[in-house]
């Protein structure tokens, strides 16, 4: 819409980097118990050249005086590696140093990623929910076979070819017996991932009573405290575990304290 485009061009002055999510497909080779992507199919289909034009516009509008970080282009699905050639086309045509590329994958096709795409990725996010037993209850192939062993094997292989960040992205099922700390610890103990992140199962795709929900919440809060204590104990020993929510919070605190110190010092002047 030319009116909308003009409005954006004239008035939208971004101070932070963009994060673009590209859903390459809604198809997937897994049949996870809490998946809802296939229920949210977009009617809008973008042409690749439209996307490239949009990214060029972003690059031109970004104000580097205020924000130095690159914008992000992250490939999602379904399973985006089912459309690896389309992913490669977008990366090749974007060809812009203002962007970093990322991939959100279920990990079952990681062994098939070609070197060109792999060398362009700054982050690979792999869906894994904890131990083999816990993971395979919810993330399985359409045959019913669990996906844990294949994901672990593929991630191990990719570590030998890729030096970037590999993030373990957990989905926490809303069940009363789930021990979040135990499950995250089992992922950390594999030694395959550089970063860790989690999200609650949303929307809740299973029936749960109010009593069971309260039990889950109580266990979840307790587990968060255990994870935080584990993270701090490792920090004291000089071992930094990149648990994203904790890391981000600490960075924000440190940054705000630094700004306060600068403002209180003689080095800070308003021009």
GROMACS .gro file of C-alpha atoms in nm:
model
  271
    1UNK     CA    1   0.000   0.000   0.000
    2UNK     CA    2   0.174   0.324  -0.112
    3UNK     CA    3   0.018   0.531   0.170
    4UNK     CA    4   0.144   0.288   0.435
    5UNK     CA    5   0.485   0.270   0.267
    6UNK     CA    6   0.515   0.650   0.259
    7UNK     CA    7   0.413   0.672   0.624
    8UNK     CA    8   0.680   0.420   0.721
    9UNK     CA    9   0.942   0.592   0.510
   10UNK     CA   10   0.865   0.938   0.647
   11UNK     CA   11   0.803   0.865   1.013
   12UNK     CA   12   0.940   0.529   1.124
   13UNK     CA   13   1.292   0.584   1.253
   14UNK     CA   14   1.407   0.253   1.404
   15UNK     CA   15   1.649   0.265   1.696
   16UNK     CA   16   1.687  -0.112   1.725
   17UNK     CA   17   1.755  -0.397   1.486
   18UNK     CA   18   1.471  -0.589   1.322
   19UNK     CA   19   1.407  -0.958   1.373
   20UNK     CA   20   1.234  -1.101   1.067
   21UNK     CA   21   1.068  -1.441   1.095
   22UNK     CA   22   1.024  -1.618   0.763
   23UNK     CA   23   0.794  -1.919   0.771
   24UNK     CA   24   0.921  -2.114   0.471
   25UNK     CA   25   0.657  -2.385   0.504
   26UNK     CA   26   0.390  -2.516   0.740
   27UNK     CA   27   0.479  -2.875   0.645
   28UNK     CA   28   0.674  -3.082   0.895
   29UNK     CA   29   0.816  -3.433   0.918
   30UNK     CA   30   0.721  -3.458   1.287
   31UNK     CA   31   0.380  -3.482   1.452
   32UNK     CA   32   0.447  -3.317   1.789
   33UNK     CA   33   0.169  -3.340   2.047
   34UNK     CA   34   0.153  -2.965   2.110
   35UNK     CA   35   0.210  -2.833   1.760
   36UNK     CA   36  -0.026  -2.560   1.639
   37UNK     CA   37   0.162  -2.423   1.335
   38UNK     CA   38  -0.051  -2.615   1.085
   39UNK     CA   39  -0.360  -2.444   1.228
   40UNK     CA   40  -0.227  -2.094   1.158
   41UNK     CA   41  -0.159  -2.103   0.786
   42UNK     CA   42  -0.116  -1.753   0.647
   43UNK     CA   43  -0.314  -1.657   0.340
   44UNK     CA   44  -0.039  -1.413   0.237
   45UNK     CA   45   0.232  -1.564   0.018
   46UNK     CA   46   0.541  -1.353  -0.031
   47UNK     CA   47   0.744  -1.354  -0.349
   48UNK     CA   48   1.116  -1.389  -0.279
   49UNK     CA   49   1.193  -1.064  -0.461
   50UNK     CA   50   0.935  -0.881  -0.244
   51UNK     CA   51   1.123  -1.000   0.064
   52UNK     CA   52   1.457  -0.891  -0.078
   53UNK     CA   53   1.317  -0.544  -0.152
   54UNK     CA   54   1.182  -0.525   0.203
   55UNK     CA   55   1.519  -0.623   0.352
   56UNK     CA   56   1.691  -0.361   0.136
   57UNK     CA   57   1.449  -0.101   0.270
   58UNK     CA   58   1.524  -0.211   0.626
   59UNK     CA   59   1.896  -0.183   0.569
   60UNK     CA   60   1.859   0.170   0.431
   61UNK     CA   61   1.632   0.287   0.715
   62UNK     CA   62   1.826   0.144   1.007
   63UNK     CA   63   1.997   0.416   1.202
   64UNK     CA   64   2.346   0.287   1.286
   65UNK     CA   65   2.416   0.595   1.493
   66UNK     CA   66   2.183   0.454   1.759
   67UNK     CA   67   2.216   0.079   1.714
   68UNK     CA   68   2.513  -0.114   1.580
   69UNK     CA   69   2.378  -0.469   1.588
   70UNK     CA   70   2.277  -0.645   1.268
   71UNK     CA   71   1.913  -0.716   1.198
   72UNK     CA   72   1.805  -1.080   1.197
   73UNK     CA   73   1.646  -1.306   0.936
   74UNK     CA   74   1.532  -1.628   1.102
   75UNK     CA   75   1.390  -1.922   0.910
   76UNK     CA   76   1.092  -2.099   1.069
   77UNK     CA   77   0.835  -2.362   0.975
   78UNK     CA   78   0.685  -2.622   1.000
   79UNK     CA   79   1.029  -2.758   0.938
   80UNK     CA   80   1.225  -2.501   0.731
   81UNK     CA   81   1.487  -2.756   0.618
   82UNK     CA   82   1.217  -2.915   0.403
   83UNK     CA   83   1.262  -2.598   0.191
   84UNK     CA   84   1.640  -2.577   0.198
   85UNK     CA   85   1.667  -2.456  -0.163
   86UNK     CA   86   1.426  -2.169  -0.094
   87UNK     CA   87   1.629  -2.077   0.215
   88UNK     CA   88   1.945  -2.071   0.005
   89UNK     CA   89   1.779  -1.851  -0.258
   90UNK     CA   90   1.676  -1.593   0.004
   91UNK     CA   91   2.024  -1.590   0.160
   92UNK     CA   92   2.197  -1.551  -0.176
   93UNK     CA   93   1.966  -1.274  -0.297
   94UNK     CA   94   1.975  -1.081   0.031
   95UNK     CA   95   2.357  -1.062   0.015
   96UNK     CA   96   2.365  -0.780   0.269
   97UNK     CA   97   2.615  -0.750   0.556
   98UNK     CA   98   2.349  -0.572   0.767
   99UNK     CA   99   2.176  -0.905   0.836
  100UNK     CA  100   2.254  -1.217   1.036
  101UNK     CA  101   2.074  -1.540   0.950
  102UNK     CA  102   1.929  -1.789   1.195
  103UNK     CA  103   1.748  -2.121   1.174
  104UNK     CA  104   1.478  -2.270   1.399
  105UNK     CA  105   1.467  -2.644   1.332
  106UNK     CA  106   1.343  -2.966   1.489
  107UNK     CA  107   1.694  -3.104   1.426
  108UNK     CA  108   1.595  -3.417   1.237
  109UNK     CA  109   1.736  -3.290   0.905
  110UNK     CA  110   2.040  -3.102   1.036
  111UNK     CA  111   2.274  -3.360   0.886
  112UNK     CA  112   2.147  -3.256   0.541
  113UNK     CA  113   2.230  -2.883   0.566
  114UNK     CA  114   2.477  -2.791   0.293
  115UNK     CA  115   2.796  -2.600   0.370
  116UNK     CA  116   2.688  -2.277   0.199
  117UNK     CA  117   2.383  -2.234   0.424
  118UNK     CA  118   2.568  -2.355   0.733
  119UNK     CA  119   2.845  -2.097   0.686
  120UNK     CA  120   2.586  -1.817   0.661
  121UNK     CA  121   2.407  -1.899   0.988
  122UNK     CA  122   2.497  -1.714   1.307
  123UNK     CA  123   2.253  -1.920   1.515
  124UNK     CA  124   2.094  -2.265   1.490
  125UNK     CA  125   1.805  -2.316   1.732
  126UNK     CA  126   1.714  -2.681   1.790
  127UNK     CA  127   1.387  -2.793   1.950
  128UNK     CA  128   1.467  -3.038   2.230
  129UNK     CA  129   1.265  -3.080   2.547
  130UNK     CA  130   1.498  -3.257   2.789
  131UNK     CA  131   1.586  -3.622   2.839
  132UNK     CA  132   1.509  -3.887   2.578
  133UNK     CA  133   1.207  -4.012   2.775
  134UNK     CA  134   1.054  -3.665   2.814
  135UNK     CA  135   1.135  -3.545   2.463
  136UNK     CA  136   1.001  -3.854   2.284
  137UNK     CA  137   0.666  -3.829   2.465
  138UNK     CA  138   0.586  -3.511   2.272
  139UNK     CA  139   0.817  -3.488   1.969
  140UNK     CA  140   0.779  -3.788   1.743
  141UNK     CA  141   0.758  -3.880   1.378
  142UNK     CA  142   0.427  -3.952   1.208
  143UNK     CA  143   0.505  -4.322   1.260
  144UNK     CA  144   0.510  -4.262   1.637
  145UNK     CA  145   0.888  -4.308   1.664
  146UNK     CA  146   1.062  -4.062   1.894
  147UNK     CA  147   1.305  -3.807   1.749
  148UNK     CA  148   1.553  -3.764   2.037
  149UNK     CA  149   1.830  -3.999   1.920
  150UNK     CA  150   1.832  -3.856   1.567
  151UNK     CA  151   1.846  -3.496   1.699
  152UNK     CA  152   2.135  -3.572   1.934
  153UNK     CA  153   2.326  -3.754   1.658
  154UNK     CA  154   2.266  -3.473   1.405
  155UNK     CA  155   2.362  -3.200   1.652
  156UNK     CA  156   2.682  -3.389   1.732
  157UNK     CA  157   2.763  -3.407   1.360
  158UNK     CA  158   2.689  -3.038   1.303
  159UNK     CA  159   2.920  -2.938   1.590
  160UNK     CA  160   3.209  -3.078   1.386
  161UNK     CA  161   3.117  -2.859   1.086
  162UNK     CA  162   2.986  -2.543   1.252
  163UNK     CA  163   3.149  -2.299   1.494
  164UNK     CA  164   2.847  -2.076   1.558
  165UNK     CA  165   2.587  -2.075   1.834
  166UNK     CA  166   2.362  -2.379   1.876
  167UNK     CA  167   2.069  -2.303   2.103
  168UNK     CA  168   1.862  -2.569   2.279
  169UNK     CA  169   1.503  -2.444   2.263
  170UNK     CA  170   1.287  -2.628   2.515
  171UNK     CA  171   0.910  -2.643   2.522
  172UNK     CA  172   0.780  -2.715   2.870
  173UNK     CA  173   0.467  -2.934   2.872
  174UNK     CA  174   0.200  -2.826   3.121
  175UNK     CA  175   0.195  -3.148   3.323
  176UNK     CA  176   0.216  -3.175   3.704
  177UNK     CA  177   0.512  -3.415   3.716
  178UNK     CA  178   0.749  -3.217   3.492
  179UNK     CA  179   1.085  -3.130   3.652
  180UNK     CA  180   1.223  -2.838   3.452
  181UNK     CA  181   1.559  -2.827   3.629
  182UNK     CA  182   1.621  -3.198   3.575
  183UNK     CA  183   1.531  -3.174   3.206
  184UNK     CA  184   1.744  -2.866   3.136
  185UNK     CA  185   2.036  -3.022   3.321
  186UNK     CA  186   2.009  -3.331   3.101
  187UNK     CA  187   2.044  -3.109   2.791
  188UNK     CA  188   2.338  -2.915   2.937
  189UNK     CA  189   2.511  -3.244   3.021
  190UNK     CA  190   2.514  -3.348   2.653
  191UNK     CA  191   2.774  -3.074   2.592
  192UNK     CA  192   2.631  -3.015   2.244
  193UNK     CA  193   2.473  -2.671   2.288
  194UNK     CA  194   2.614  -2.323   2.345
  195UNK     CA  195   2.290  -2.156   2.462
  196UNK     CA  196   1.967  -2.255   2.637
  197UNK     CA  197   1.615  -2.115   2.621
  198UNK     CA  198   1.269  -2.235   2.715
  199UNK     CA  199   0.905  -2.152   2.663
  200UNK     CA  200   0.585  -2.286   2.813
  201UNK     CA  201   0.358  -2.503   2.600
  202UNK     CA  202   0.126  -2.248   2.437
  203UNK     CA  203  -0.159  -2.289   2.387
  204UNK     CA  204  -0.212  -2.575   2.633
  205UNK     CA  205  -0.294  -2.864   2.400
  206UNK     CA  206  -0.402  -3.113   2.666
  207UNK     CA  207  -0.678  -3.130   2.923
  208UNK     CA  208  -0.559  -3.042   3.272
  209UNK     CA  209  -0.751  -2.992   3.594
  210UNK     CA  210  -0.716  -2.679   3.805
  211UNK     CA  211  -0.552  -2.890   4.078
  212UNK     CA  212  -0.292  -3.033   3.838
  213UNK     CA  213  -0.225  -2.686   3.695
  214UNK     CA  214  -0.151  -2.552   4.044
  215UNK     CA  215   0.082  -2.847   4.110
  216UNK     CA  216   0.263  -2.774   3.781
  217UNK     CA  217   0.302  -2.404   3.866
  218UNK     CA  218   0.440  -2.483   4.210
  219UNK     CA  219   0.693  -2.729   4.064
  220UNK     CA  220   0.781  -2.484   3.785
  221UNK     CA  221   0.857  -2.200   4.028
  222UNK     CA  222   1.072  -2.433   4.237
  223UNK     CA  223   1.257  -2.551   3.926
  224UNK     CA  224   1.325  -2.192   3.814
  225UNK     CA  225   1.492  -2.128   4.150
  226UNK     CA  226   1.699  -2.445   4.110
  227UNK     CA  227   1.808  -2.349   3.758
  228UNK     CA  228   1.901  -1.998   3.877
  229UNK     CA  229   2.102  -2.138   4.169
  230UNK     CA  230   2.278  -2.382   3.936
  231UNK     CA  231   2.362  -2.095   3.698
  232UNK     CA  232   2.497  -1.873   3.977
  233UNK     CA  233   2.702  -2.157   4.129
  234UNK     CA  234   2.867  -2.210   3.791
  235UNK     CA  235   2.933  -1.837   3.756
  236UNK     CA  236   3.117  -1.839   4.089
  237UNK     CA  237   3.343  -2.113   3.952
  238UNK     CA  238   3.405  -1.913   3.635
  239UNK     CA  239   3.183  -2.133   3.420
  240UNK     CA  240   2.939  -1.921   3.219
  241UNK     CA  241   2.633  -2.116   3.103
  242UNK     CA  242   2.441  -1.913   2.846
  243UNK     CA  243   2.089  -1.951   2.981
  244UNK     CA  244   1.928  -1.675   2.776
  245UNK     CA  245   1.668  -1.526   3.018
  246UNK     CA  246   1.923  -1.500   3.301
  247UNK     CA  247   2.197  -1.371   3.072
  248UNK     CA  248   1.970  -1.101   2.927
  249UNK     CA  249   1.857  -0.985   3.272
  250UNK     CA  250   2.214  -0.954   3.398
  251UNK     CA  251   2.324  -0.767   3.085
  252UNK     CA  252   2.039  -0.520   3.135
  253UNK     CA  253   2.131  -0.464   3.501
  254UNK     CA  254   2.500  -0.417   3.419
  255UNK     CA  255   2.421  -0.179   3.132
  256UNK     CA  256   2.187   0.032   3.343
  257UNK     CA  257   2.443   0.050   3.624
  258UNK     CA  258   2.713   0.149   3.374
  259UNK     CA  259   2.495   0.429   3.235
  260UNK     CA  260   2.420   0.549   3.589
  261UNK     CA  261   2.790   0.550   3.679
  262UNK     CA  262   2.875   0.746   3.365
  263UNK     CA  263   2.607   1.003   3.436
  264UNK     CA  264   2.733   1.046   3.791
  265UNK     CA  265   3.094   1.088   3.679
  266UNK     CA  266   3.279   1.386   3.535
  267UNK     CA  267   3.325   1.195   3.210
  268UNK     CA  268   2.958   1.230   3.119
  269UNK     CA  269   2.856   1.556   2.956
  270UNK     CA  270   2.549   1.649   2.756
  271UNK     CA  271   2.636   1.806   2.422
   0.00000   0.00000   0.00000
